PDB file of C-alpha atoms in Angstrom:
ATOM      1  CA  UNK A 623      75.827 235.447 -86.989  1.00 62.00           C
ATOM      2  CA  UNK A 624      73.696 232.739 -88.574  1.00 70.00           C
ATOM      3  CA  UNK A 625      72.825 235.043 -91.476  1.00 80.00           C
ATOM      4  CA  UNK A 626      74.044 236.037 -94.911  1.00 87.00           C
ATOM      5  CA  UNK A 627      72.254 239.369 -95.440  1.00 86.00           C
ATOM      6  CA  UNK A 628      73.954 240.234 -98.725  1.00 89.00           C
ATOM      7  CA  UNK A 629      72.118 237.304-100.313  1.00 88.00           C
ATOM      8  CA  UNK A 630      69.058 236.886 -98.080  1.00 87.00           C
ATOM      9  CA  UNK A 631      68.193 240.470 -97.011  1.00 87.00           C
ATOM     10  CA  UNK A 632      68.962 242.480-100.136  1.00 89.00           C
ATOM     11  CA  UNK A 633      66.404 245.254 -99.279  1.00 91.00           C
ATOM     12  CA  UNK A 634      68.151 245.856 -95.929  1.00 89.00           C
ATOM     13  CA  UNK A 635      71.833 245.175 -96.449  1.00 91.00           C
ATOM     14  CA  UNK A 636      72.580 248.551 -98.015  1.00 92.00           C
ATOM     15  CA  UNK A 637      72.055 250.151 -94.585  1.00 93.00           C
ATOM     16  CA  UNK A 638      74.920 248.037 -93.229  1.00 91.00           C
ATOM     17  CA  UNK A 639      77.336 249.057 -95.946  1.00 91.00           C
ATOM     18  CA  UNK A 640      76.269 252.708 -95.890  1.00 94.00           C
ATOM     19  CA  UNK A 641      77.074 252.755 -92.154  1.00 93.00           C
ATOM     20  CA  UNK A 642      80.651 251.793 -93.022  1.00 92.00           C
ATOM     21  CA  UNK A 643      80.992 255.082 -94.940  1.00 93.00           C
ATOM     22  CA  UNK A 644      80.267 256.801 -91.620  1.00 93.00           C
ATOM     23  CA  UNK A 645      82.959 254.881 -89.740  1.00 93.00           C
ATOM     24  CA  UNK A 646      81.154 251.714 -88.657  1.00 94.00           C
ATOM     25  CA  UNK A 647      83.083 248.434 -88.633  1.00 95.00           C
ATOM     26  CA  UNK A 648      81.438 245.319 -90.028  1.00 94.00           C
ATOM     27  CA  UNK A 649      82.424 242.011 -88.424  1.00 95.00           C
ATOM     28  CA  UNK A 650      81.109 238.760 -89.885  1.00 93.00           C
ATOM     29  CA  UNK A 651      81.123 235.703 -87.626  1.00 93.00           C
ATOM     30  CA  UNK A 652      80.610 232.726 -89.878  1.00 91.00           C
ATOM     31  CA  UNK A 653      82.294 229.398 -90.664  1.00 91.00           C
ATOM     32  CA  UNK A 654      82.127 230.074 -94.425  1.00 91.00           C
ATOM     33  CA  UNK A 655      83.528 232.840 -96.597  1.00 91.00           C
ATOM     34  CA  UNK A 656      80.065 234.022 -97.589  1.00 89.00           C
ATOM     35  CA  UNK A 657      79.117 236.862 -99.905  1.00 90.00           C
ATOM     36  CA  UNK A 658      78.616 238.998 -96.784  1.00 90.00           C
ATOM     37  CA  UNK A 659      81.997 238.054 -95.309  1.00 91.00           C
ATOM     38  CA  UNK A 660      83.823 239.218 -98.439  1.00 91.00           C
ATOM     39  CA  UNK A 661      82.765 242.803 -97.743  1.00 90.00           C
ATOM     40  CA  UNK A 662      83.467 242.833 -93.987  1.00 92.00           C
ATOM     41  CA  UNK A 663      86.222 244.608 -92.073  1.00 94.00           C
ATOM     42  CA  UNK A 664      86.874 241.433 -90.095  1.00 95.00           C
ATOM     43  CA  UNK A 665      85.818 237.859 -90.826  1.00 95.00           C
ATOM     44  CA  UNK A 666      85.854 235.537 -87.802  1.00 96.00           C
ATOM     45  CA  UNK A 667      85.527 231.975 -89.093  1.00 94.00           C
ATOM     46  CA  UNK A 668      84.301 230.054 -86.072  1.00 95.00           C
ATOM     47  CA  UNK A 669      83.697 226.334 -86.333  1.00 95.00           C
ATOM     48  CA  UNK A 670      80.080 225.402 -86.900  1.00 89.00           C
ATOM     49  CA  UNK A 671      77.855 225.481 -83.793  1.00 87.00           C
ATOM     50  CA  UNK A 672      80.486 227.154 -81.583  1.00 92.00           C
ATOM     51  CA  UNK A 673      79.116 230.716 -81.640  1.00 91.00           C
ATOM     52  CA  UNK A 674      78.068 230.520 -77.979  1.00 93.00           C
ATOM     53  CA  UNK A 675      81.579 229.659 -76.789  1.00 96.00           C
ATOM     54  CA  UNK A 676      83.005 232.551 -78.811  1.00 96.00           C
ATOM     55  CA  UNK A 677      80.419 234.963 -77.413  1.00 96.00           C
ATOM     56  CA  UNK A 678      81.047 233.914 -73.814  1.00 98.00           C
ATOM     57  CA  UNK A 679      84.812 234.273 -74.267  1.00 98.00           C
ATOM     58  CA  UNK A 680      84.249 237.798 -75.601  1.00 98.00           C
ATOM     59  CA  UNK A 681      82.086 238.531 -72.554  1.00 98.00           C
ATOM     60  CA  UNK A 682      84.894 237.240 -70.346  1.00 98.00           C
ATOM     61  CA  UNK A 683      87.305 239.767 -71.867  1.00 98.00           C
ATOM     62  CA  UNK A 684      84.859 242.643 -71.439  1.00 98.00           C
ATOM     63  CA  UNK A 685      84.224 241.796 -67.788  1.00 98.00           C
ATOM     64  CA  UNK A 686      87.826 241.059 -66.805  1.00 97.00           C
ATOM     65  CA  UNK A 687      89.179 244.187 -68.494  1.00 98.00           C
ATOM     66  CA  UNK A 688      86.344 246.236 -66.969  1.00 97.00           C
ATOM     67  CA  UNK A 689      85.146 247.412 -70.375  1.00 98.00           C
ATOM     68  CA  UNK A 690      81.478 246.892 -69.537  1.00 97.00           C
ATOM     69  CA  UNK A 691      78.969 249.745 -69.189  1.00 97.00           C
ATOM     70  CA  UNK A 692      78.946 250.053 -65.411  1.00 96.00           C
ATOM     71  CA  UNK A 693      75.794 252.156 -65.100  1.00 95.00           C
ATOM     72  CA  UNK A 694      73.794 250.053 -67.538  1.00 95.00           C
ATOM     73  CA  UNK A 695      74.785 246.812 -65.829  1.00 97.00           C
ATOM     74  CA  UNK A 696      73.880 248.078 -62.358  1.00 96.00           C
ATOM     75  CA  UNK A 697      70.566 249.651 -63.415  1.00 96.00           C
ATOM     76  CA  UNK A 698      69.351 247.835 -66.533  1.00 94.00           C
ATOM     77  CA  UNK A 699      70.307 244.201 -65.863  1.00 95.00           C
ATOM     78  CA  UNK A 700      69.787 241.520 -63.241  1.00 95.00           C
ATOM     79  CA  UNK A 701      73.550 241.016 -62.819  1.00 97.00           C
ATOM     80  CA  UNK A 702      73.593 242.762 -59.388  1.00 98.00           C
ATOM     81  CA  UNK A 703      70.827 240.444 -58.053  1.00 98.00           C
ATOM     82  CA  UNK A 704      71.985 238.288 -55.148  1.00 98.00           C
ATOM     83  CA  UNK A 705      72.219 234.553 -55.826  1.00 98.00           C
ATOM     84  CA  UNK A 706      72.165 231.855 -53.164  1.00 98.00           C
ATOM     85  CA  UNK A 707      75.271 229.677 -53.106  1.00 96.00           C
ATOM     86  CA  UNK A 708      73.363 226.600 -51.920  1.00 95.00           C
ATOM     87  CA  UNK A 709      70.705 226.496 -54.662  1.00 95.00           C
ATOM     88  CA  UNK A 710      72.119 228.769 -57.374  1.00 96.00           C
ATOM     89  CA  UNK A 711      68.791 230.646 -57.416  1.00 97.00           C
ATOM     90  CA  UNK A 712      67.990 234.288 -56.744  1.00 97.00           C
ATOM     91  CA  UNK A 713      67.590 235.244 -53.098  1.00 98.00           C
ATOM     92  CA  UNK A 714      63.887 235.989 -52.461  1.00 97.00           C
ATOM     93  CA  UNK A 715      62.044 237.632 -49.605  1.00 97.00           C
ATOM     94  CA  UNK A 716      60.170 234.364 -49.015  1.00 97.00           C
ATOM     95  CA  UNK A 717      63.470 232.807 -47.929  1.00 97.00           C
ATOM     96  CA  UNK A 718      64.181 235.597 -45.451  1.00 97.00           C
ATOM     97  CA  UNK A 719      60.876 235.933 -43.602  1.00 95.00           C
ATOM     98  CA  UNK A 720      57.688 233.950 -43.182  1.00 95.00           C
ATOM     99  CA  UNK A 721      55.029 235.119 -45.615  1.00 94.00           C
ATOM    100  CA  UNK A 722      57.604 236.957 -47.716  1.00 95.00           C
ATOM    101  CA  UNK A 723      57.164 237.474 -51.440  1.00 96.00           C
ATOM    102  CA  UNK A 724      58.529 235.126 -54.097  1.00 96.00           C
ATOM    103  CA  UNK A 725      59.000 237.983 -56.575  1.00 96.00           C
ATOM    104  CA  UNK A 726      61.016 240.370 -54.386  1.00 97.00           C
ATOM    105  CA  UNK A 727      64.736 240.092 -55.105  1.00 98.00           C
ATOM    106  CA  UNK A 728      67.737 241.772 -53.494  1.00 98.00           C
ATOM    107  CA  UNK A 729      71.000 243.554 -54.220  1.00 98.00           C
ATOM    108  CA  UNK A 730      73.845 244.513 -51.901  1.00 98.00           C
ATOM    109  CA  UNK A 731      74.107 248.284 -51.600  1.00 97.00           C
ATOM    110  CA  UNK A 732      77.734 249.470 -51.561  1.00 96.00           C
ATOM    111  CA  UNK A 733      76.686 252.901 -50.258  1.00 93.00           C
ATOM    112  CA  UNK A 734      75.105 251.610 -47.043  1.00 95.00           C
ATOM    113  CA  UNK A 735      76.831 248.185 -46.957  1.00 95.00           C
ATOM    114  CA  UNK A 736      73.431 246.577 -46.522  1.00 96.00           C
ATOM    115  CA  UNK A 737      71.147 244.286 -48.495  1.00 96.00           C
ATOM    116  CA  UNK A 738      68.235 246.123 -50.132  1.00 96.00           C
ATOM    117  CA  UNK A 739      65.326 245.255 -52.463  1.00 96.00           C
ATOM    118  CA  UNK A 740      66.162 245.373 -56.162  1.00 96.00           C
ATOM    119  CA  UNK A 741      64.434 248.364 -57.815  1.00 95.00           C
ATOM    120  CA  UNK A 742      61.910 247.533 -60.510  1.00 92.00           C
ATOM    121  CA  UNK A 743      61.288 243.863 -59.719  1.00 92.00           C
ATOM    122  CA  UNK A 744      57.599 242.993 -59.393  1.00 93.00           C
ATOM    123  CA  UNK A 745      57.661 242.447 -55.648  1.00 92.00           C
ATOM    124  CA  UNK A 746      59.363 245.789 -55.024  1.00 92.00           C
ATOM    125  CA  UNK A 747      56.322 247.540 -56.433  1.00 89.00           C
ATOM    126  CA  UNK A 748      57.661 250.799 -57.870  1.00 90.00           C
ATOM    127  CA  UNK A 749      58.180 249.489 -61.441  1.00 89.00           C
ATOM    128  CA  UNK A 750      61.088 251.945 -61.660  1.00 91.00           C
ATOM    129  CA  UNK A 751      64.654 250.922 -62.442  1.00 92.00           C
ATOM    130  CA  UNK A 752      66.209 254.240 -61.351  1.00 92.00           C
ATOM    131  CA  UNK A 753      68.779 253.559 -58.628  1.00 93.00           C
ATOM    132  CA  UNK A 754      68.814 256.959 -56.903  1.00 91.00           C
ATOM    133  CA  UNK A 755      71.359 256.748 -54.072  1.00 93.00           C
ATOM    134  CA  UNK A 756      71.507 252.954 -54.328  1.00 95.00           C
ATOM    135  CA  UNK A 757      74.741 251.481 -55.712  1.00 97.00           C
ATOM    136  CA  UNK A 758      74.306 247.716 -56.244  1.00 97.00           C
ATOM    137  CA  UNK A 759      77.515 245.727 -55.770  1.00 98.00           C
ATOM    138  CA  UNK A 760      78.762 243.632 -58.681  1.00 97.00           C
ATOM    139  CA  UNK A 761      81.178 241.462 -56.712  1.00 96.00           C
ATOM    140  CA  UNK A 762      81.597 240.215 -53.166  1.00 96.00           C
ATOM    141  CA  UNK A 763      80.159 237.561 -50.857  1.00 96.00           C
ATOM    142  CA  UNK A 764      77.954 237.883 -47.775  1.00 97.00           C
ATOM    143  CA  UNK A 765      76.043 235.716 -45.296  1.00 97.00           C
ATOM    144  CA  UNK A 766      72.313 236.281 -44.750  1.00 97.00           C
ATOM    145  CA  UNK A 767      69.921 234.784 -42.204  1.00 96.00           C
ATOM    146  CA  UNK A 768      67.140 232.514 -43.460  1.00 96.00           C
ATOM    147  CA  UNK A 769      63.599 232.305 -42.138  1.00 95.00           C
ATOM    148  CA  UNK A 770      63.960 228.527 -41.745  1.00 93.00           C
ATOM    149  CA  UNK A 771      67.058 229.025 -39.596  1.00 93.00           C
ATOM    150  CA  UNK A 772      70.734 229.116 -40.388  1.00 95.00           C
ATOM    151  CA  UNK A 773      72.539 231.275 -42.900  1.00 96.00           C
ATOM    152  CA  UNK A 774      73.446 231.087 -46.567  1.00 97.00           C
ATOM    153  CA  UNK A 775      76.190 232.686 -48.623  1.00 97.00           C
ATOM    154  CA  UNK A 776      75.077 235.037 -51.383  1.00 98.00           C
ATOM    155  CA  UNK A 777      76.899 236.667 -54.304  1.00 98.00           C
ATOM    156  CA  UNK A 778      75.815 239.051 -57.076  1.00 98.00           C
ATOM    157  CA  UNK A 779      74.938 237.254 -60.299  1.00 98.00           C
ATOM    158  CA  UNK A 780      77.762 239.241 -61.927  1.00 98.00           C
ATOM    159  CA  UNK A 781      80.238 237.513 -59.592  1.00 97.00           C
ATOM    160  CA  UNK A 782      78.728 234.111 -60.388  1.00 97.00           C
ATOM    161  CA  UNK A 783      78.988 234.868 -64.117  1.00 97.00           C
ATOM    162  CA  UNK A 784      82.595 236.018 -63.899  1.00 97.00           C
ATOM    163  CA  UNK A 785      83.635 232.947 -61.914  1.00 96.00           C
ATOM    164  CA  UNK A 786      81.940 230.681 -64.477  1.00 97.00           C
ATOM    165  CA  UNK A 787      83.517 232.432 -67.462  1.00 98.00           C
ATOM    166  CA  UNK A 788      86.975 232.448 -65.885  1.00 97.00           C
ATOM    167  CA  UNK A 789      86.742 228.710 -65.265  1.00 97.00           C
ATOM    168  CA  UNK A 790      85.321 227.707 -68.641  1.00 97.00           C
ATOM    169  CA  UNK A 791      85.405 230.459 -71.290  1.00 97.00           C
ATOM    170  CA  UNK A 792      88.643 232.400 -71.346  1.00 98.00           C
ATOM    171  CA  UNK A 793      89.918 233.345 -74.827  1.00 98.00           C
ATOM    172  CA  UNK A 794      92.550 230.616 -74.508  1.00 98.00           C
ATOM    173  CA  UNK A 795      90.087 227.916 -73.429  1.00 97.00           C
ATOM    174  CA  UNK A 796      87.702 228.643 -76.307  1.00 97.00           C
ATOM    175  CA  UNK A 797      90.372 228.122 -78.981  1.00 97.00           C
ATOM    176  CA  UNK A 798      89.965 224.316 -79.100  1.00 95.00           C
ATOM    177  CA  UNK A 799      86.202 224.662 -79.382  1.00 96.00           C
ATOM    178  CA  UNK A 800      85.860 227.488 -81.905  1.00 97.00           C
ATOM    179  CA  UNK A 801      89.178 227.423 -83.751  1.00 97.00           C
ATOM    180  CA  UNK A 802      89.457 231.200 -83.221  1.00 97.00           C
ATOM    181  CA  UNK A 803      92.707 232.525 -81.770  1.00 98.00           C
ATOM    182  CA  UNK A 804      92.550 234.180 -78.362  1.00 98.00           C
ATOM    183  CA  UNK A 805      94.002 237.391 -79.804  1.00 98.00           C
ATOM    184  CA  UNK A 806      91.080 237.649 -82.260  1.00 98.00           C
ATOM    185  CA  UNK A 807      88.546 237.228 -79.444  1.00 98.00           C
ATOM    186  CA  UNK A 808      90.226 240.025 -77.498  1.00 98.00           C
ATOM    187  CA  UNK A 809      90.303 242.309 -80.538  1.00 97.00           C
ATOM    188  CA  UNK A 810      86.609 241.722 -81.197  1.00 97.00           C
ATOM    189  CA  UNK A 811      85.589 242.167 -77.544  1.00 98.00           C
ATOM    190  CA  UNK A 812      87.562 245.377 -77.074  1.00 98.00           C
ATOM    191  CA  UNK A 813      86.246 246.923 -80.293  1.00 97.00           C
ATOM    192  CA  UNK A 814      82.651 246.046 -79.402  1.00 97.00           C
ATOM    193  CA  UNK A 815      82.950 247.431 -75.877  1.00 97.00           C
ATOM    194  CA  UNK A 816      84.587 250.676 -76.983  1.00 96.00           C
ATOM    195  CA  UNK A 817      82.275 251.356 -79.927  1.00 95.00           C
ATOM    196  CA  UNK A 818      79.903 254.332 -79.438  1.00 94.00           C
ATOM    197  CA  UNK A 819      77.093 251.944 -80.408  1.00 94.00           C
ATOM    198  CA  UNK A 820      77.054 248.297 -81.420  1.00 95.00           C
ATOM    199  CA  UNK A 821      74.462 245.887 -82.708  1.00 93.00           C
ATOM    200  CA  UNK A 822      74.267 242.241 -83.738  1.00 92.00           C
ATOM    201  CA  UNK A 823      72.457 241.174 -86.884  1.00 89.00           C
ATOM    202  CA  UNK A 824      71.457 237.525 -86.698  1.00 85.00           C
ATOM    203  CA  UNK A 825      69.002 235.060 -88.164  1.00 77.00           C
ATOM    204  CA  UNK A 826      66.537 234.195 -85.435  1.00 70.00           C
ATOM    205  CA  UNK A 827      65.563 231.113 -87.415  1.00 70.00           C
ATOM    206  CA  UNK A 828      68.588 229.530 -85.754  1.00 70.00           C
ATOM    207  CA  UNK A 829      66.561 229.079 -82.575  1.00 73.00           C
ATOM    208  CA  UNK A 830      64.672 226.288 -84.329  1.00 78.00           C
ATOM    209  CA  UNK A 831      67.741 224.101 -83.950  1.00 77.00           C
ATOM    210  CA  UNK A 832      68.550 222.171 -80.781  1.00 78.00           C
ATOM    211  CA  UNK A 833      70.340 224.312 -78.145  1.00 79.00           C
ATOM    212  CA  UNK A 834      70.754 227.248 -80.524  1.00 81.00           C
ATOM    213  CA  UNK A 835      69.056 229.418 -77.915  1.00 83.00           C
ATOM    214  CA  UNK A 836      72.404 229.283 -76.105  1.00 86.00           C
ATOM    215  CA  UNK A 837      74.213 231.354 -78.715  1.00 87.00           C
ATOM    216  CA  UNK A 838      71.287 233.801 -78.756  1.00 89.00           C
ATOM    217  CA  UNK A 839      71.627 234.140 -74.985  1.00 91.00           C
ATOM    218  CA  UNK A 840      75.347 234.816 -75.457  1.00 93.00           C
ATOM    219  CA  UNK A 841      74.498 237.606 -77.908  1.00 93.00           C
ATOM    220  CA  UNK A 842      71.974 239.082 -75.475  1.00 93.00           C
ATOM    221  CA  UNK A 843      74.630 239.006 -72.743  1.00 96.00           C
ATOM    222  CA  UNK A 844      77.115 240.916 -74.910  1.00 97.00           C
ATOM    223  CA  UNK A 845      74.509 243.578 -75.654  1.00 96.00           C
ATOM    224  CA  UNK A 846      73.525 243.860 -71.984  1.00 96.00           C
ATOM    225  CA  UNK A 847      77.019 244.312 -70.565  1.00 97.00           C
ATOM    226  CA  UNK A 848      77.989 246.874 -73.221  1.00 97.00           C
ATOM    227  CA  UNK A 849      74.787 248.904 -72.770  1.00 96.00           C
ATOM    228  CA  UNK A 850      73.566 248.297 -76.314  1.00 95.00           C
ATOM    229  CA  UNK A 851      69.956 247.409 -75.571  1.00 85.00           C
ATOM    230  CA  UNK A 852      66.896 248.935 -77.128  1.00 75.00           C
TER     231      UNK A 852
END
């Protein structure tokens, strides 16, 4: 995405093509039939500046078909964190009790059916992501009491994300924006999710353009939900 390594990264590109001899699939997402695209297994010719919409539609497929890495999402991402429905912000201890911390966040534990501090966040103090017996919920809705009085509905960020993608970025909805058929989005998403390991090679110079951070965030999301970080 946003790169043409066969012409611009000649010292590195041989690693990509050598990986294909070992069974890797090379997908090029680019509006032009570049020198790199010629040698790919699949060329996805998105319209210019629509990479983010394509990436979010692929994420929608992975989430709706439950192809995501469940353990990685629950332990290694903030997608289980509870989000307030009134403000759209994370639920913090400071909202639940007077003098509470602003950097202590919460998840809903399916094992105990109770709200518990999110492991590893700064306010929790352990600096450890290991869940132990905790099983953070990825969907659902609950009411919690606020220190200022009253209650507020909360949902895991994963639920908020899924609702947003279902409303705006299904494979069918992205077709008008990207020009890519829904069937191609599904093929790409399923292959990425089922691959033993996946990575995205991109030109980070793209972030110098207005709003191009959005497609980089879409790429980061795809890597997070498929457990391909690090």
